[in-house]
CSV table of C-alpha atoms and ligand atoms in Angstrom, one decimal:
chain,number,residue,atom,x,y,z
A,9,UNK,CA,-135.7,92.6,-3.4
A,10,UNK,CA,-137.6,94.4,-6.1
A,11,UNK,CA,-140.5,92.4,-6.8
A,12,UNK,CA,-143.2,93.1,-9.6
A,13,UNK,CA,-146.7,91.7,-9.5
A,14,UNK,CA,-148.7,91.5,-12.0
A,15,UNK,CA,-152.1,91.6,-12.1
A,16,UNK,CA,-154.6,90.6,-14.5
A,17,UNK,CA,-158.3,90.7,-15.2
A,18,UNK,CA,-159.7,87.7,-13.3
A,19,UNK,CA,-162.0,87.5,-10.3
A,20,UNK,CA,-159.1,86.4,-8.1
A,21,UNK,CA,-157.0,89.8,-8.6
A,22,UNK,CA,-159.0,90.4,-5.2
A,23,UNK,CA,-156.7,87.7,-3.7
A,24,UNK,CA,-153.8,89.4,-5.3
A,25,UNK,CA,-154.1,91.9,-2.6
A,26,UNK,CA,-153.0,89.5,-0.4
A,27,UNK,CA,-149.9,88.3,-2.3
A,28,UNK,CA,-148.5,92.5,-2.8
A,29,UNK,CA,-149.2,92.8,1.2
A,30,UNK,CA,-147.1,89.5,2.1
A,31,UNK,CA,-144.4,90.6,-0.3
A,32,UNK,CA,-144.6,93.3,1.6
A,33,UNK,CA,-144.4,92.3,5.0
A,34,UNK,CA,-141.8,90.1,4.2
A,35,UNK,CA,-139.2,93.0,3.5
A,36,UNK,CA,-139.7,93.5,-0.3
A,37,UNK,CA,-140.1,96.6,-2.4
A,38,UNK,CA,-143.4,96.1,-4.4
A,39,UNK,CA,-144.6,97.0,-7.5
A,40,UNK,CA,-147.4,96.4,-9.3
A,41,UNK,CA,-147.9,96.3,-12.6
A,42,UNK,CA,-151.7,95.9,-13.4
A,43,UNK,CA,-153.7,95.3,-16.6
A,44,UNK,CA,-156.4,97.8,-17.4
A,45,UNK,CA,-159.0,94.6,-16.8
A,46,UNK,CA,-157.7,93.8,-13.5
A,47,UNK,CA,-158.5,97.4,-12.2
A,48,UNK,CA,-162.3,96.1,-12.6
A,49,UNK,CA,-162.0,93.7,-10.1
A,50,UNK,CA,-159.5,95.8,-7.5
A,51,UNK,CA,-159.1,99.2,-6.5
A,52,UNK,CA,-156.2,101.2,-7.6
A,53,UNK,CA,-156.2,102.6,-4.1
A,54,UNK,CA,-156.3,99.8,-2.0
A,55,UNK,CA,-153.3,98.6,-4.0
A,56,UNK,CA,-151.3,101.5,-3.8
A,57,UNK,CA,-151.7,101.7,-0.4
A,58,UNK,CA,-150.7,98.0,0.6
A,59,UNK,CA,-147.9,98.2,-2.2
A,60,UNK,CA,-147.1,101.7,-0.7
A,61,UNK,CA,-145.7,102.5,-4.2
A,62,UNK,CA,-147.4,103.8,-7.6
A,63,UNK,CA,-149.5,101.1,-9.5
A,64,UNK,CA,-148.0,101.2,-12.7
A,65,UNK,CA,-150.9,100.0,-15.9
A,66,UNK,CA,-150.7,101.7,-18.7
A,67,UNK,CA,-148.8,101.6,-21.4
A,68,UNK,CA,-148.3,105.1,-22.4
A,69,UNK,CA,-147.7,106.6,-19.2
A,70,UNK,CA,-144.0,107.6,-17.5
A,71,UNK,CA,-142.1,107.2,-22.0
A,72,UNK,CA,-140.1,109.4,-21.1
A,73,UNK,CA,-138.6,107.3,-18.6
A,74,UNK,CA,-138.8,104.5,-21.0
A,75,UNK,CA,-141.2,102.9,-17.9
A,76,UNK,CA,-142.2,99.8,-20.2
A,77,UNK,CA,-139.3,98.5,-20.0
A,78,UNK,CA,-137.3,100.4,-17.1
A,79,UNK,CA,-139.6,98.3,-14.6
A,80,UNK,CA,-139.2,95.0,-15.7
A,81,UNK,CA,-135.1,95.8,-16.1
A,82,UNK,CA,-135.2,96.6,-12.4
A,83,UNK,CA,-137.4,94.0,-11.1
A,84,UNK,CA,-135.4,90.3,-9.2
A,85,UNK,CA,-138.5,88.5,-9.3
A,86,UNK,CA,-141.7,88.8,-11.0
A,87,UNK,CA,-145.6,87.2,-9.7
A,88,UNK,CA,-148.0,87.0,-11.9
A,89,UNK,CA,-151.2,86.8,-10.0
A,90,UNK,CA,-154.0,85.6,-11.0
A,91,UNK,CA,-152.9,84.8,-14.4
A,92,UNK,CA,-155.9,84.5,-17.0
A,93,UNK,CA,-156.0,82.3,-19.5
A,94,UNK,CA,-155.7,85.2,-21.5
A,95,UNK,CA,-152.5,86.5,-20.3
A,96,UNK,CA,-150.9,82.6,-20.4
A,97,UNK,CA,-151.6,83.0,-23.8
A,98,UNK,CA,-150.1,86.2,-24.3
A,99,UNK,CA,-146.6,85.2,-22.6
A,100,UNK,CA,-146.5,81.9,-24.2
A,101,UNK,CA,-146.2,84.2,-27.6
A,102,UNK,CA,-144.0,86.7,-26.3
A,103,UNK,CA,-147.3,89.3,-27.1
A,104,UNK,CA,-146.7,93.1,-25.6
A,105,UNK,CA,-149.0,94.6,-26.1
A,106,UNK,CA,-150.0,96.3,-22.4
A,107,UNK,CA,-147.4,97.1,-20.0
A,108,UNK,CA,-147.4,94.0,-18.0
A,109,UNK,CA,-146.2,92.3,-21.1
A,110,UNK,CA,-143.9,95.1,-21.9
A,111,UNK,CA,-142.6,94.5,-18.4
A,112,UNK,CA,-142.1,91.1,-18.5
A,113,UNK,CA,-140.4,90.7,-22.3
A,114,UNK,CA,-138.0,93.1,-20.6
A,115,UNK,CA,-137.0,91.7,-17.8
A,116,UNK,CA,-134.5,88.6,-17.2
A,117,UNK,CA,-135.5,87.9,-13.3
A,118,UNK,CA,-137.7,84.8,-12.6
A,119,UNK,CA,-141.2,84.7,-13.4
A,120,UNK,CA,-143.8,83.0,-11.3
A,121,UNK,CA,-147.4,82.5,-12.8
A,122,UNK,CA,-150.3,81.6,-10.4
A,123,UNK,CA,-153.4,80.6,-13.1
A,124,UNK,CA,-156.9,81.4,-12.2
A,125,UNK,CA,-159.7,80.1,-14.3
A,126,UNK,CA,-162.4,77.6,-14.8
A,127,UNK,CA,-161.5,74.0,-15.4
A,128,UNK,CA,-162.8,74.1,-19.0
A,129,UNK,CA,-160.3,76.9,-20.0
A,130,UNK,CA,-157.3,74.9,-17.9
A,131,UNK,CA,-157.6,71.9,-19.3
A,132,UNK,CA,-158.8,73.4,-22.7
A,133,UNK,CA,-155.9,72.3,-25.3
A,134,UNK,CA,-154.7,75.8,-25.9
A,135,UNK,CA,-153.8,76.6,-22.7
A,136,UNK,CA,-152.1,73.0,-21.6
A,137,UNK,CA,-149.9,74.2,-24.7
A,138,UNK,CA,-149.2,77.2,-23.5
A,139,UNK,CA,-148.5,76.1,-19.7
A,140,UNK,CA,-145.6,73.6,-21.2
A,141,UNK,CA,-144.3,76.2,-23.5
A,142,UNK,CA,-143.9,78.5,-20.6
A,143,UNK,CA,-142.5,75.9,-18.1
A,144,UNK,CA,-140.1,75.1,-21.0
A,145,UNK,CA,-138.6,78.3,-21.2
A,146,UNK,CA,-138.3,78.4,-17.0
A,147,UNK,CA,-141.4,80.0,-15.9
A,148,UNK,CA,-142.7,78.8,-12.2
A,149,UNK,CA,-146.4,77.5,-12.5
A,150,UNK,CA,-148.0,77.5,-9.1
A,151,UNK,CA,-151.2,76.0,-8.8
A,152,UNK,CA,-153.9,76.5,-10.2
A,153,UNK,CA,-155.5,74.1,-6.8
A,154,UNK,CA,-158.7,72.1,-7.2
A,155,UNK,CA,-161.5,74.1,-5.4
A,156,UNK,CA,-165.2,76.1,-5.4
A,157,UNK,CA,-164.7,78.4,-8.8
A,158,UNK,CA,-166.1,81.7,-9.0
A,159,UNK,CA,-169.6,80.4,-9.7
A,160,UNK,CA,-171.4,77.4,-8.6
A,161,UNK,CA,-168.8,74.9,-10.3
A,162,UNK,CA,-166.0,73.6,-8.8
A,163,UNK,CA,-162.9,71.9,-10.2
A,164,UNK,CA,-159.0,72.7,-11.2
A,165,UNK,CA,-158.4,76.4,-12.1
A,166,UNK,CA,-159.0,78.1,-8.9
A,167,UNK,CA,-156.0,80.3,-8.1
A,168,UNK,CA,-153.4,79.1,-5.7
A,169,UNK,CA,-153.0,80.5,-1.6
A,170,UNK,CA,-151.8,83.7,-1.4
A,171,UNK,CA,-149.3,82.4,1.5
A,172,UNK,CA,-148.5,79.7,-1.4
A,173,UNK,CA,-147.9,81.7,-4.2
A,174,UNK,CA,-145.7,83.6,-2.0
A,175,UNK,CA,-143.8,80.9,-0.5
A,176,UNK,CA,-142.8,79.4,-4.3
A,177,UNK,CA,-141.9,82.9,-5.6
A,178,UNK,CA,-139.7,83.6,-2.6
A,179,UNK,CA,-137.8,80.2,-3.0
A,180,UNK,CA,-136.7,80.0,-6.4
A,181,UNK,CA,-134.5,83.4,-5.6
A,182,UNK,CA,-133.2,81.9,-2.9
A,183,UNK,CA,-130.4,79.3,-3.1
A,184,UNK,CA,-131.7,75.7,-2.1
A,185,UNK,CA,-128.5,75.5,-0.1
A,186,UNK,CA,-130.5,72.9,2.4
A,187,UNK,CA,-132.0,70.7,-0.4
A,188,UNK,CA,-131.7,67.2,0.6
A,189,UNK,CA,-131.3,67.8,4.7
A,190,UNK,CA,-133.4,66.4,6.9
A,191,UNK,CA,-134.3,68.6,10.0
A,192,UNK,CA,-136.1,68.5,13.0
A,193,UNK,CA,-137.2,71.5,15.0
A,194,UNK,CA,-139.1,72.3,18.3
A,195,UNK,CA,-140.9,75.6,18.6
A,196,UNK,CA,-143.2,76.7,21.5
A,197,UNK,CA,-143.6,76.5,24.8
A,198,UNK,CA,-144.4,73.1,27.1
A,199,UNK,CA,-147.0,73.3,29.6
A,200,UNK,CA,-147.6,70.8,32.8
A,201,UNK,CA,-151.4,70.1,34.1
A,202,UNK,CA,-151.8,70.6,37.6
A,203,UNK,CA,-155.3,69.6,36.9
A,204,UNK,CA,-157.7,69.6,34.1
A,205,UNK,CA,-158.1,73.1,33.8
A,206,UNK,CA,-154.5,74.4,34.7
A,207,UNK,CA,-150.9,74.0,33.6
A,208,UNK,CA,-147.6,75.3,34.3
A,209,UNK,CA,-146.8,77.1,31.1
A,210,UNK,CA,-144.1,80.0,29.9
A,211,UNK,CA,-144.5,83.2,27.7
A,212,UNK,CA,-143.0,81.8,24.7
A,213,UNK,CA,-145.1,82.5,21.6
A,214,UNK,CA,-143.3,80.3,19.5
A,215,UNK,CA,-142.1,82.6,16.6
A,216,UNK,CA,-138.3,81.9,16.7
A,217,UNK,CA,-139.0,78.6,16.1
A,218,UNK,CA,-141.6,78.8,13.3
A,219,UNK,CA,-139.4,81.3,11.9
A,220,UNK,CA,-137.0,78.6,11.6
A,221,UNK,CA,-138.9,75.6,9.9
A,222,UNK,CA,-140.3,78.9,7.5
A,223,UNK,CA,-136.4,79.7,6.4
A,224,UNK,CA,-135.3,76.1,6.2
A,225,UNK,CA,-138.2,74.9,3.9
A,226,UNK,CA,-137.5,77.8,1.8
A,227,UNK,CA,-133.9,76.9,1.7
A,228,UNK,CA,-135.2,73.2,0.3
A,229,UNK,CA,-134.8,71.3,3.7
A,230,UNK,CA,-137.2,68.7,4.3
A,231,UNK,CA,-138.8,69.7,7.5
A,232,UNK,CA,-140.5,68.5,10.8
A,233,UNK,CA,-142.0,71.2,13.1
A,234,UNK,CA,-142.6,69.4,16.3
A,235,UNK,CA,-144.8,72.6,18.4
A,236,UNK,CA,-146.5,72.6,21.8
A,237,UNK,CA,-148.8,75.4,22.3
A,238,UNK,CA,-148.1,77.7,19.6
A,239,UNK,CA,-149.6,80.9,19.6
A,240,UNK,CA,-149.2,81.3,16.0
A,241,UNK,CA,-150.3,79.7,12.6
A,242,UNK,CA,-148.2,77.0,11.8
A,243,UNK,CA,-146.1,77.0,8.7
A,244,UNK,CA,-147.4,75.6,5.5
A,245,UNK,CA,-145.1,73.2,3.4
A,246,UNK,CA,-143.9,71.7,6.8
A,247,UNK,CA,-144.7,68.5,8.4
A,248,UNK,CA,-145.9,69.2,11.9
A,249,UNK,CA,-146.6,67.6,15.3
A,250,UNK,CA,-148.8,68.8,18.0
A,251,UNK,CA,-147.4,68.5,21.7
A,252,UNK,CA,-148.0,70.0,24.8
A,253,UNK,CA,-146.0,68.7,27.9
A,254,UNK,CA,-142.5,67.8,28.3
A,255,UNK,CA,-143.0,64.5,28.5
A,256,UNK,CA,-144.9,64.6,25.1
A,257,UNK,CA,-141.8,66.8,23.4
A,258,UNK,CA,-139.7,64.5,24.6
A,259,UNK,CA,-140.7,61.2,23.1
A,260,UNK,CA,-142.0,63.3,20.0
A,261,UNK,CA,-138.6,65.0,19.7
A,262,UNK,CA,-136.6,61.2,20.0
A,263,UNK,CA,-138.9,59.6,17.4
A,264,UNK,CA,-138.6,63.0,14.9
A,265,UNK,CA,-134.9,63.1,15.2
A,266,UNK,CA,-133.8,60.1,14.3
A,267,UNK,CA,-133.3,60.1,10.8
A,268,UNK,CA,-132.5,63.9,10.7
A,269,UNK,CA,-129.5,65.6,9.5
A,270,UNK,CA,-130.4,68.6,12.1
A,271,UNK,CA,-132.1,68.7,15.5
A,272,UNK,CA,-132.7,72.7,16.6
A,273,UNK,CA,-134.3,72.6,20.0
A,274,UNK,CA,-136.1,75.9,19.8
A,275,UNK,CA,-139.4,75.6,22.4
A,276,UNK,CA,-139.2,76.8,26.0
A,277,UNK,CA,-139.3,73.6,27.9
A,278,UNK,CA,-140.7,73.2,31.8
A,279,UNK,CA,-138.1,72.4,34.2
A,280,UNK,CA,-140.2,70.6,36.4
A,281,UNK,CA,-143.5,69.4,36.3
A,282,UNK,CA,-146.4,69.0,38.7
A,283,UNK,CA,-145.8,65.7,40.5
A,284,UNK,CA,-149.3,64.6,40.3
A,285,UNK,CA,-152.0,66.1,38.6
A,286,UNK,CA,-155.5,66.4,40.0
A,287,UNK,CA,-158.6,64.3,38.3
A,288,UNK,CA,-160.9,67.1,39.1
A,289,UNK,CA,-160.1,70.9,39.1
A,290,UNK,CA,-158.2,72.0,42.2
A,291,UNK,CA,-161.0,73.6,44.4
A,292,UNK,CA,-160.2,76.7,47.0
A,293,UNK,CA,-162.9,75.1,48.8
A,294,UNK,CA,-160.8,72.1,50.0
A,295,UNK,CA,-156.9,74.1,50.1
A,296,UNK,CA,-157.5,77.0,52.1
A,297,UNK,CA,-155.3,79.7,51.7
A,298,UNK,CA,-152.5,78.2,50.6
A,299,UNK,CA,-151.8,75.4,48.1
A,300,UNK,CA,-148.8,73.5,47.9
A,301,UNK,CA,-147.4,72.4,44.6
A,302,UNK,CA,-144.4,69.5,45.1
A,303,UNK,CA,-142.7,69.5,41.7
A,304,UNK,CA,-140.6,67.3,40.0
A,305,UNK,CA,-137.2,67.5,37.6
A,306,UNK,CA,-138.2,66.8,33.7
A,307,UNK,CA,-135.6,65.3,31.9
A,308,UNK,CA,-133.8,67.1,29.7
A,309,UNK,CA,-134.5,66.6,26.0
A,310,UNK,CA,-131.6,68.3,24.7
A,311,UNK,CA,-129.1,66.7,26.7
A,312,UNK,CA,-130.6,63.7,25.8
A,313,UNK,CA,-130.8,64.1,21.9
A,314,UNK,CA,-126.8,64.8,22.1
A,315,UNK,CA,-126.4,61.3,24.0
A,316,UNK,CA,-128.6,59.5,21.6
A,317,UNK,CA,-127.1,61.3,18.6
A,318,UNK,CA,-126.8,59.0,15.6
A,319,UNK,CA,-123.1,60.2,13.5
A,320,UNK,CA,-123.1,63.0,11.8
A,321,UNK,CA,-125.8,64.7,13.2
A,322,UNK,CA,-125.8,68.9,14.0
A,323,UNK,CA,-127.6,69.5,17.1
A,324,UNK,CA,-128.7,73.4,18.0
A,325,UNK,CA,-130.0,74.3,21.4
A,326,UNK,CA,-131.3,77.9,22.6
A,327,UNK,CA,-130.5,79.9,25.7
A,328,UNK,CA,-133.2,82.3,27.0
A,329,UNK,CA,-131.4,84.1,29.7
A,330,UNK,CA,-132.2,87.2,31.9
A,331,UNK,CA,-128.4,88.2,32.4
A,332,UNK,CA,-128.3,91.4,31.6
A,333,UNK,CA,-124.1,91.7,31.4
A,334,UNK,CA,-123.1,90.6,28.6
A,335,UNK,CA,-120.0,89.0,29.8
A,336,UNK,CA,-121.6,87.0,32.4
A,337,UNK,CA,-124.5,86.3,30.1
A,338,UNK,CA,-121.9,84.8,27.4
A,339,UNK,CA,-120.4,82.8,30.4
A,340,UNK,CA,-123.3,81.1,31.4
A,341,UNK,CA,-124.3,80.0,27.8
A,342,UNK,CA,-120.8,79.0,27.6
A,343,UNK,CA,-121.1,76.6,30.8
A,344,UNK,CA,-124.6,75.4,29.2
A,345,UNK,CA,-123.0,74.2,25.9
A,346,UNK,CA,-120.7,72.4,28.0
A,347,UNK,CA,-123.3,70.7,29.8
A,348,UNK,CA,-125.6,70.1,27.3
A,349,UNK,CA,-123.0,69.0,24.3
A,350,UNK,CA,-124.9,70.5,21.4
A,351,UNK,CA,-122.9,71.8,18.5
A,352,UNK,CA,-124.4,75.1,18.1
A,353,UNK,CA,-126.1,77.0,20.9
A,354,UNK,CA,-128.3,80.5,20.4
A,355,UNK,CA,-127.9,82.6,23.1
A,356,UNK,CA,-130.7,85.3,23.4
A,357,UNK,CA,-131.4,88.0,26.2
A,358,UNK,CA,-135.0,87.6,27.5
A,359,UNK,CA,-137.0,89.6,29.5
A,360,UNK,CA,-140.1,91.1,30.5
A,361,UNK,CA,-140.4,92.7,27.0
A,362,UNK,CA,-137.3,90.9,24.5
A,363,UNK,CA,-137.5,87.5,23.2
A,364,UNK,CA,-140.4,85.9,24.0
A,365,UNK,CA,-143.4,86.9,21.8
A,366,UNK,CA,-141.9,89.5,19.8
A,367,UNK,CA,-141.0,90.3,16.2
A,368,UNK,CA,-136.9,91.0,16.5
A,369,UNK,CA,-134.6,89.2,18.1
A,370,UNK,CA,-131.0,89.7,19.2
A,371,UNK,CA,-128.8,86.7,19.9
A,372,UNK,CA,-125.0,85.5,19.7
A,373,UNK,CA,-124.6,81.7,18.4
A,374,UNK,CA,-121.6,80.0,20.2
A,375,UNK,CA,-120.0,76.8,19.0
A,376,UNK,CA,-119.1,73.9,21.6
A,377,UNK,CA,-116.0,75.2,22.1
A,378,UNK,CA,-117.6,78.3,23.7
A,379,UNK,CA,-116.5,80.6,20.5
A,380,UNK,CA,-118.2,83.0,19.0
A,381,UNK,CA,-119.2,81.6,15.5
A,382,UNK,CA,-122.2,84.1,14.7
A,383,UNK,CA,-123.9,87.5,15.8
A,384,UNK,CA,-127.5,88.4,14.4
A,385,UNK,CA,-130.2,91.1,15.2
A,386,UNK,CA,-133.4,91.7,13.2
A,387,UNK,CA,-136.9,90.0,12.3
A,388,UNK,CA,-137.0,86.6,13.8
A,389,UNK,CA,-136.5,85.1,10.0
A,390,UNK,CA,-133.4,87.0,9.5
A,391,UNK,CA,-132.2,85.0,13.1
A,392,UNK,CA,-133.4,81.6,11.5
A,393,UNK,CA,-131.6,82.5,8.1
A,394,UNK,CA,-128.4,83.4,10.4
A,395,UNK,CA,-128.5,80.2,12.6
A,396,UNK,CA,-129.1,78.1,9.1
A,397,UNK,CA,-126.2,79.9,7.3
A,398,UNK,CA,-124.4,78.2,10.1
A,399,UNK,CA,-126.1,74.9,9.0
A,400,UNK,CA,-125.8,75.3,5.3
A,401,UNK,CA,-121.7,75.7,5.6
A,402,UNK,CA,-118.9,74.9,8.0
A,403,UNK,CA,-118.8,77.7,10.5
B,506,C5P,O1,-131.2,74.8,30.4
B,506,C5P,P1,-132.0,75.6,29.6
B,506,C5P,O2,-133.5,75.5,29.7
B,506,C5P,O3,-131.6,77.1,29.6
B,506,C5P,O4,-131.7,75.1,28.1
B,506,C5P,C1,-132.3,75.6,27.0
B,506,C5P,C2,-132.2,74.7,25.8
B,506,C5P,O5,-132.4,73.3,26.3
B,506,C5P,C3,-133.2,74.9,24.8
B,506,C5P,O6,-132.7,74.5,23.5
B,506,C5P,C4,-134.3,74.0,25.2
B,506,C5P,O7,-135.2,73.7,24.2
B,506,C5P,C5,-133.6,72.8,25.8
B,506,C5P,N1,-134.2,72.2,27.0
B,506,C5P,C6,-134.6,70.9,26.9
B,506,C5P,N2,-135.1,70.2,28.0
B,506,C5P,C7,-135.3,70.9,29.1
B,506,C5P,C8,-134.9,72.2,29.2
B,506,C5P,C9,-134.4,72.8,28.1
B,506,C5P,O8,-134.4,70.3,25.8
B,506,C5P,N3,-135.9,70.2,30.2
């Protein structure tokens, strides 16, 4: 997507760095349209180089490609971060008289403000004015959030997350195709104590299933991120709930799902378990030179979700296999979504180096039947988009 952000002359344009290098990371095209006060606060450089395109601010630069309006024609979505009072002001009367204003007058994609300023000018009557007049004609308003200001006051006006501001602009482009679902997804890895000090744990980082909660709240589902150990932030905008054993995922996982449209069981989860585990820390004192672990069978949540299913509801499992023939790794998922009875089953290659606790992802999504209802390679998101799209309409 071609996504312009604008930046105007408030302390917080520093933050705006922030905002151009998510955008970025997140697979967009950047560009940033700055005002000739914001380059006080941040560097042309830096920007340039986290945009990795030209930082377009003056007015009279690039006519003769027609740039004041050529940029704001091409642009799908357009940030405005931090937004001064100042520059509030200026789109609430359709003023253009810099480029950003040019740019935006131009341009018929969404626009997303994030305000920055101190409480007196937020709340000040001009500017409440010129909030509503700009909400009335469709403009996003994130923030501003309640916080320390740029001096020793504190109060309303301080500018929004960068994470935030990011997460609102991305969703209004995208269609709300999951507003109104409940769902409920694991994400992680379990580990068993063997004593205080020691578990039983697996390489999963957790991504895939973060990924997942990340895609579905942007998609407007209402979502419950049940994680044990993650190795990552968790998402924002996301109701979570810390595990860590199997045991712990399981009764988690039963009370979460209840009311849920959609279950995806995306954590690693221990077979077995230690079948005691020590008070004190294991000592090689007292073992010797060998130590014998007796372990015993966890239950197995998924299975158990499907039996306990309220109607109606879509239950997703994953398959971490090291088959490396593709054949015999598709008929071993295709025996496990017979066992297990879950409606939709990812099926991924792992390895010493794929899958677990790494940026792609390659998987084939079977239904119960054992058919091929999806394919997807890429980012982990773009997975979690694929296995939603699945969700979102009958496959
Ligand atoms: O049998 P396998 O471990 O390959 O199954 C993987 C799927 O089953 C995943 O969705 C995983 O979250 C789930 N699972 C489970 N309880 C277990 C083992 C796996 O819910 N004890």
């Amino acid at each position: 997507m071609n996504v312009v952000v604008g930046i105007t002359g408030g302390i917080a344009a520093y933050k705006a760095v922030s905002v151009v290098r998510a955008l970025v990371l997140a697979g967009h095209d950047v560009h940033v349209v700055a005002t000739e006060n914001a380059l006080r606060f941040v560097g042309r450089p830096t920007l340039e180089a986290i945009s990795r395109n030209t930082v377009h601010s003056d007015l009279y630069e690039g006519v003769a490609e027609v740039r004041h309006v050529a940029i704001g024609q091409a642009a799908d979505l357009i940030v405005v971060a931090p937004a001064t009072a100042n520059t509030i002001a200026k789109l609430a009367s359709g003023l253009a008289d810099d480029l950003l204003g040019n740019t935006i007058l131009a341009s018929t994609a969404p626009v997303v403000i994030a305000p920055a300023m101190h409480t007196e000018m937020w709340q000040n009557p001009a500017t409440v004015a010129n909030i509503a007049t700009l909400r009335g004609r469709g403009i996003t308003v994130v923030g501003p959030a309640s916080g320390q200001l740029t001096g020793r006051d504190s109060g309303p006006g301080r500018m929004s997350e960068p994470d935030d501001i990011v997460a609102a602009a991305l969703s209004i482009t995208r269609p709300q195709d999951l507003a109104g679902r409940r769902i409920t997804i694991s994400a992680g890895g379990t580990r068993e104590p063997l004593d205080p000090v020691r578990f039983i744990g697996n390489r999963s980082s957790g991504r895939q299933g973060v990924a997942l909660a990340e895609a579905a709240a942007a998609r407007g589902a209402a979502v419950t991120l049940v994680t044990a150990n993650l190795e990552i932030a968790a998402p924002r905008g996301v109701t979570i709930q810390k595990v860590s054993t199997t045991l712990e995922l399981e009764a988690t996982m039963a009370a979460a799902s209840t009311d849920a449209d959609v279950v995806i069981m995306a954590a690693a989860v221990a077979d077995y378990r230690p079948e005691t585990v020590a008070e004190g820390k294991i000592k090689k004192e007292t073992q010797g030179d060998v130590l014998d672990l007796r372990l015993v069978k966890n239950p197995d949540i998924l299975h158990g979700l499907v039996e306990r299913r309220p109607v109606g509801q879509i239950i997703v499992g994953f398959a971490a296999e090291t088959e490396e023939d593709p054949e015999a790794l598709l008929a071993l998922a295709r025996g496990k979504v017979a066992r297990k009875g879950c409606d939709l089953l990812v099926v991924n290659r792992v390895g010493w180096s794929e899958g677990f606790a790494t940026e792609g992802n390659e998987v084939v999504i079977i239904d119960r039947a054992g058919d091929i209802v999806g394919e997807a390679s890429g980012s982990k998101r773009s997975v979690a988009d694929h296995v939603l799209d699945l969700i979102a309409r009958p496959y």
